[in-house]
Short mmCIF file of C-alpha atoms and ligand atoms in Angstrom, two decimals:
data_model
loop_
_atom_site.label_atom_id
_atom_site.label_comp_id
_atom_site.label_asym_id
_atom_site.label_seq_id
_atom_site.Cartn_x
_atom_site.Cartn_y
_atom_site.Cartn_z
CA UNK A 1 30.19 39.66 -9.55
CA UNK A 2 31.56 42.33 -7.30
CA UNK A 3 29.17 43.37 -4.55
CA UNK A 4 27.05 40.30 -4.80
CA UNK A 5 26.78 37.96 -1.83
CA UNK A 6 27.55 34.41 -2.65
CA UNK A 7 25.41 32.02 -0.62
CA UNK A 8 25.95 28.31 -0.37
CA UNK A 9 22.76 26.45 0.03
CA UNK A 10 22.91 22.84 1.16
CA UNK A 11 19.78 21.11 0.07
CA UNK A 12 18.91 17.63 1.22
CA UNK A 13 16.71 15.25 -0.63
CA UNK A 14 13.40 13.59 -0.10
CA UNK A 15 13.03 9.86 -0.93
CA UNK A 16 9.44 8.75 -1.40
CA UNK A 17 9.93 5.09 -0.55
CA UNK A 18 7.65 2.08 -0.77
CA UNK A 19 8.10 -0.26 2.18
CA UNK A 20 6.18 -3.18 0.75
CA UNK A 21 3.37 -4.99 2.50
CA UNK A 22 4.99 -5.41 5.96
CA UNK A 23 7.55 -8.18 5.89
CA UNK A 24 11.02 -6.52 6.19
CA UNK A 25 12.37 -9.11 3.76
CA UNK A 26 10.11 -7.62 1.12
CA UNK A 27 11.82 -4.23 1.22
CA UNK A 28 13.96 -3.37 -1.80
CA UNK A 29 17.68 -3.18 -1.07
CA UNK A 30 17.44 0.50 -2.05
CA UNK A 31 14.70 1.11 0.54
CA UNK A 32 16.79 -0.64 3.13
CA UNK A 33 19.92 1.36 2.34
CA UNK A 34 18.01 4.66 2.42
CA UNK A 35 16.43 3.75 5.74
CA UNK A 36 19.87 2.99 7.18
CA UNK A 37 21.26 6.44 6.32
CA UNK A 38 18.21 8.74 6.56
CA UNK A 39 18.22 11.71 8.93
CA UNK A 40 14.47 11.77 9.12
CA UNK A 41 11.91 9.03 8.53
CA UNK A 42 8.26 10.11 8.16
CA UNK A 43 6.09 7.03 8.02
CA UNK A 44 2.50 5.98 7.73
CA UNK A 45 0.57 3.81 10.14
CA UNK A 46 0.92 0.62 8.19
CA UNK A 47 4.66 0.38 8.53
CA UNK A 48 5.45 -2.23 11.20
CA UNK A 49 8.05 -1.77 14.02
CA UNK A 50 10.34 -4.37 12.42
CA UNK A 51 10.77 -2.15 9.35
CA UNK A 52 11.08 1.12 11.38
CA UNK A 53 13.76 -0.59 13.50
CA UNK A 54 15.99 -0.70 10.42
CA UNK A 55 16.49 3.09 10.51
CA UNK A 56 19.96 4.09 11.65
CA UNK A 57 20.72 5.43 15.13
CA UNK A 58 21.00 8.97 13.74
CA UNK A 59 17.44 8.93 12.35
CA UNK A 60 14.52 10.73 13.81
CA UNK A 61 11.50 8.49 13.15
CA UNK A 62 8.03 10.08 13.14
CA UNK A 63 4.57 8.68 12.54
CA UNK A 64 2.59 11.00 10.34
CA UNK A 65 -0.14 8.50 9.61
CA UNK A 66 -3.84 9.10 9.70
CA UNK A 67 -4.28 7.16 12.93
CA UNK A 68 -1.43 9.00 14.66
CA UNK A 69 -2.88 11.11 17.45
CA UNK A 70 -6.53 11.93 17.31
CA UNK A 71 -6.80 13.77 14.05
CA UNK A 72 -3.67 12.63 12.33
CA UNK A 73 -1.25 14.87 10.53
CA UNK A 74 -2.71 16.92 7.69
CA UNK A 75 -1.17 16.50 4.26
CA UNK A 76 0.08 20.10 4.26
CA UNK A 77 1.90 19.50 7.48
CA UNK A 78 3.58 16.43 6.10
CA UNK A 79 4.66 18.40 3.02
CA UNK A 80 5.93 21.26 5.18
CA UNK A 81 7.90 18.91 7.39
CA UNK A 82 9.62 17.17 4.42
CA UNK A 83 10.47 20.50 2.77
CA UNK A 84 11.74 22.13 5.94
CA UNK A 85 13.99 19.15 6.77
CA UNK A 86 15.41 18.95 3.18
CA UNK A 87 16.16 22.68 3.26
CA UNK A 88 18.23 22.06 6.36
CA UNK A 89 20.24 19.59 4.33
CA UNK A 90 18.67 16.44 5.67
CA UNK A 91 18.01 13.17 3.81
CA UNK A 92 14.39 12.45 4.34
CA UNK A 93 12.73 9.07 3.82
CA UNK A 94 9.01 9.45 3.34
CA UNK A 95 8.03 5.84 3.99
CA UNK A 96 4.74 4.54 2.63
CA UNK A 97 3.32 1.06 2.77
CA UNK A 98 3.34 -1.02 -0.36
CA UNK A 99 4.20 1.09 -3.41
CA UNK A 100 4.16 4.91 -2.84
CA UNK A 101 2.31 5.50 -6.12
CA UNK A 102 -0.58 3.14 -5.45
CA UNK A 103 -3.25 4.90 -3.39
CA UNK A 104 -0.44 6.60 -1.54
CA UNK A 105 -0.85 10.32 -2.20
CA UNK A 106 2.47 10.28 -4.07
CA UNK A 107 1.41 12.84 -6.64
CA UNK A 108 0.39 15.43 -4.03
CA UNK A 109 3.72 15.10 -2.29
CA UNK A 110 5.64 15.34 -5.55
CA UNK A 111 3.70 18.52 -6.47
CA UNK A 112 4.64 20.06 -3.11
CA UNK A 113 8.30 19.07 -3.44
CA UNK A 114 8.52 20.44 -7.02
CA UNK A 115 6.85 23.67 -6.04
CA UNK A 116 9.45 24.11 -3.31
CA UNK A 117 12.32 23.10 -5.58
CA UNK A 118 13.35 20.13 -3.42
CA UNK A 119 15.13 17.23 -5.12
CA UNK A 120 13.33 13.94 -4.73
CA UNK A 121 13.39 10.35 -5.86
CA UNK A 122 10.66 7.72 -5.88
CA UNK A 123 11.61 4.17 -4.77
CA UNK A 124 8.96 1.58 -5.73
CA UNK A 125 7.74 -1.09 -3.37
CA UNK A 126 5.72 -4.32 -3.51
CA UNK A 127 2.07 -3.20 -3.49
CA UNK A 128 -0.48 -4.98 -1.31
CA UNK A 129 -2.36 -6.50 -4.28
CA UNK A 130 0.76 -8.16 -5.61
CA UNK A 131 1.71 -9.35 -2.08
CA UNK A 132 -1.78 -10.74 -1.49
CA UNK A 133 -1.72 -12.66 -4.79
CA UNK A 134 1.66 -14.23 -3.90
CA UNK A 135 0.27 -15.06 -0.43
CA UNK A 136 -2.49 -17.20 -1.92
CA UNK A 137 -0.47 -18.55 -4.81
CA UNK A 138 -2.46 -16.72 -7.50
CA UNK A 139 -1.30 -15.33 -10.80
CA UNK A 140 -3.35 -12.20 -11.42
CA UNK A 141 -2.80 -12.45 -15.17
CA UNK A 142 -3.13 -16.26 -15.57
CA UNK A 143 -3.31 -16.17 -19.31
CA UNK A 144 -5.67 -19.11 -19.46
CA UNK A 145 -8.38 -17.09 -17.69
CA UNK A 146 -7.59 -13.40 -17.72
CA UNK A 147 -5.78 -10.71 -19.62
CA UNK A 148 -5.70 -7.74 -17.32
CA UNK A 149 -5.54 -6.48 -13.75
CA UNK A 150 -7.43 -3.53 -12.40
CA UNK A 151 -6.23 -1.84 -9.23
CA UNK A 152 -9.17 0.03 -7.79
CA UNK A 153 -10.15 1.63 -4.51
CA UNK A 154 -13.39 0.34 -2.98
CA UNK A 155 -13.42 3.09 -0.47
CA UNK A 156 -15.80 5.48 -2.15
CA UNK A 157 -18.39 2.86 -2.92
CA UNK A 158 -18.73 1.96 0.73
CA UNK A 159 -18.92 5.59 1.80
CA UNK A 160 -22.07 6.02 -0.23
CA UNK A 161 -21.03 9.22 -1.93
CA UNK A 162 -23.13 9.00 -5.15
CA UNK A 163 -21.12 11.49 -7.14
CA UNK A 164 -17.73 9.89 -6.42
CA UNK A 165 -18.90 6.31 -6.53
CA UNK A 166 -16.66 3.74 -8.19
CA UNK A 167 -18.03 2.98 -11.62
CA UNK A 168 -18.12 -0.85 -11.31
CA UNK A 169 -19.90 -1.17 -14.62
CA UNK A 170 -16.90 0.21 -16.39
CA UNK A 171 -14.52 -2.11 -14.50
CA UNK A 172 -16.35 -5.44 -14.31
CA UNK A 173 -15.18 -7.85 -17.07
CA UNK A 174 -14.80 -11.59 -17.18
CA UNK A 175 -11.20 -11.34 -18.39
CA UNK A 176 -10.08 -8.89 -15.66
CA UNK A 177 -8.84 -9.52 -12.14
CA UNK A 178 -10.10 -6.81 -9.78
CA UNK A 179 -7.75 -5.86 -6.99
CA UNK A 180 -9.84 -3.82 -4.57
CA UNK A 181 -7.85 -1.72 -2.09
CA UNK A 182 -9.74 -0.38 1.01
CA UNK A 183 -12.66 -2.76 0.30
CA UNK A 184 -14.63 -1.71 3.40
CA UNK A 185 -17.13 -4.16 4.81
CA UNK A 186 -20.22 -3.60 2.69
CA UNK A 187 -19.69 -6.78 0.72
CA UNK A 188 -23.38 -7.16 -0.02
CA UNK A 189 -23.43 -3.76 -1.73
CA UNK A 190 -20.32 -4.65 -3.76
CA UNK A 191 -21.75 -8.01 -4.80
CA UNK A 192 -24.94 -6.29 -6.01
CA UNK A 193 -22.95 -3.73 -8.04
CA UNK A 194 -20.71 -6.35 -9.66
CA UNK A 195 -23.56 -8.68 -10.44
CA UNK A 196 -25.54 -5.78 -11.94
CA UNK A 197 -22.41 -4.98 -14.00
CA UNK A 198 -22.71 -8.44 -15.53
CA UNK A 199 -20.09 -10.51 -13.62
CA UNK A 200 -20.80 -14.24 -13.15
CA UNK A 201 -21.91 -15.04 -9.56
CA UNK A 202 -19.48 -17.98 -9.67
CA UNK A 203 -16.48 -15.69 -10.01
CA UNK A 204 -13.96 -16.48 -7.24
CA UNK A 205 -13.29 -13.83 -4.63
CA UNK A 206 -10.61 -13.87 -1.96
CA UNK A 207 -10.19 -11.43 0.89
CA UNK A 208 -6.55 -11.26 2.14
CA UNK A 209 -5.91 -9.64 5.45
CA UNK A 210 -2.47 -8.42 6.54
CA UNK A 211 -0.72 -10.03 3.62
CA UNK A 212 2.98 -10.77 4.20
CA UNK A 213 2.70 -10.37 7.95
CA UNK A 214 2.50 -12.99 10.69
CA UNK A 215 -1.21 -12.20 11.11
CA UNK A 216 -1.97 -13.01 7.51
CA UNK A 217 -5.46 -14.51 6.98
CA UNK A 218 -7.71 -15.05 4.01
CA UNK A 219 -11.27 -15.95 3.29
CA UNK A 220 -12.42 -17.36 -0.01
CA UNK A 221 -15.86 -17.34 -1.59
CA UNK A 222 -17.58 -16.53 -4.84
CA UNK A 223 -19.03 -13.21 -5.97
CA UNK A 224 -22.60 -14.52 -5.50
CA UNK A 225 -21.85 -15.31 -1.86
CA UNK A 226 -19.69 -12.27 -1.17
CA UNK A 227 -22.12 -11.01 1.45
CA UNK A 228 -21.34 -14.11 3.51
CA UNK A 229 -17.69 -13.25 3.71
CA UNK A 230 -16.56 -12.29 7.21
CA UNK A 231 -14.62 -9.04 7.33
CA UNK A 232 -11.04 -9.69 8.40
CA UNK A 233 -8.65 -7.46 10.30
CA UNK A 234 -7.49 -4.31 8.57
CA UNK A 235 -5.58 -3.82 6.31
CA UNK A 236 -7.33 -6.18 3.97
CA UNK A 237 -7.56 -6.38 0.24
CA UNK A 238 -10.22 -8.06 -1.95
CA UNK A 239 -9.30 -9.96 -5.11
CA UNK A 240 -12.03 -10.94 -7.54
CA UNK A 241 -11.66 -12.77 -10.84
CA UNK A 242 -11.38 -16.07 -12.62
CA UNK A 243 -7.60 -16.03 -12.15
CA UNK A 244 -8.20 -16.82 -8.44
CA UNK A 245 -9.89 -20.13 -9.01
CA UNK A 246 -8.29 -22.72 -6.79
CA UNK A 247 -5.31 -20.52 -5.96
CA UNK A 248 -5.86 -20.47 -2.20
CA UNK A 249 -6.47 -24.19 -2.10
CA UNK A 250 -2.84 -24.80 -3.18
CA UNK A 251 -1.75 -23.14 0.02
CA UNK A 252 -4.49 -23.98 2.53
CA UNK A 253 -3.10 -27.43 3.34
CA UNK A 254 0.29 -26.00 4.25
CA UNK A 255 0.82 -24.63 7.70
CA UNK A 256 3.00 -21.59 7.37
CA UNK A 257 5.82 -22.13 9.81
CA UNK A 258 7.04 -18.77 11.04
CA UNK A 259 9.56 -17.71 13.60
CA UNK A 260 10.05 -14.32 15.17
CA UNK A 261 13.20 -12.74 16.53
CA UNK A 262 13.25 -10.52 19.62
CA UNK A 263 12.31 -7.41 17.71
CA UNK A 264 9.28 -9.10 16.23
CA UNK A 265 10.81 -9.40 12.77
CA UNK A 266 9.96 -12.37 10.64
CA UNK A 267 12.87 -14.75 10.65
CA UNK A 268 11.54 -17.39 8.31
CA UNK A 269 9.72 -15.82 5.39
CA UNK A 270 6.09 -16.60 4.59
N1 SAH B 301 0.40 2.13 -1.06
C1 SAH B 301 -0.23 0.95 -0.51
C2 SAH B 301 -1.70 1.06 -0.44
C3 SAH B 301 -2.19 2.08 0.56
S1 SAH B 301 -3.94 2.17 0.67
C4 SAH B 301 0.14 -0.30 -1.36
O1 SAH B 301 0.72 -0.07 -2.46
O2 SAH B 301 -0.05 -1.39 -0.91
C5 SAH B 301 -4.22 1.12 2.05
C6 SAH B 301 -4.91 -0.16 1.61
O3 SAH B 301 -3.93 -1.05 1.10
C7 SAH B 301 -5.53 -0.94 2.76
O4 SAH B 301 -6.86 -0.49 3.01
C8 SAH B 301 -5.59 -2.34 2.15
O5 SAH B 301 -6.62 -2.54 1.26
C9 SAH B 301 -4.30 -2.40 1.40
N2 SAH B 301 -3.16 -2.99 2.16
C10 SAH B 301 -2.04 -2.38 2.56
N3 SAH B 301 -1.22 -3.28 3.18
C11 SAH B 301 -1.85 -4.45 3.13
C12 SAH B 301 -1.54 -5.77 3.63
N4 SAH B 301 -0.35 -6.05 4.23
N5 SAH B 301 -2.44 -6.75 3.41
C13 SAH B 301 -3.59 -6.55 2.83
N6 SAH B 301 -3.97 -5.30 2.34
C14 SAH B 301 -3.12 -4.31 2.51
#
């Protein structure tokens, strides 16, 4: 290969990491290890300080979430930032709340990384719906009452965009547990849609706010009375289905004793 210039390219790697619902103890060991050694951590708004504090002293930690600054960071800018850092040989942790593949724009980021030829790895995390079910002692697939779980975004329905509206008719079924991410606050509208789709008004519904954090709260009702449900602090997730019957009652008597360390991390788990 006389005459040709040999170039050594050092390429880093991008890890698309799920941070779980907020409690640092619900991180995977892999997520923890990657955070410890990352050169750059690009995180969303929902990641709490106690998790970000786990990044090593060498790490640059940046918020690229929607609520960061006035407009937030555009998806293209996040992609460009990841790619540029990896091309400089850095190990990048793209930290997303819950699981990166559940309403987390994972596919768009993978497309961008593949187009740029950047190596990447996806590290799963505990998604909010699963954390919320655990928080209220519910089994989403309680075989005595249900046979499937549907993870759905309620966002579009509350935005009132007719063409993109969630097709509740296709989703509502007595044997399904609905796990509604970004449920919005138009519970009356959602109730009407699900009743029109044929669901029983007595179907249990539980709104879980800030699952797996110290601020965790929940409100329980039935589908027929969903409009009476008080919206809770964001982020909140709405679970609807027969599998939720009585679940929250098993926990409501218990006072969750929690302790915080100086950094605000949860010392005794929920
Ligand atoms: N990738 C995330 C979801 C991102 S979409 C995951 O897998 O969990 C953001 C939505 O997730 C919020 O609107 C809310 O519905 C839900 N969510 C995220 N964290 C939550 C938490 N700790 N408690 C309740 N809902 C949460």
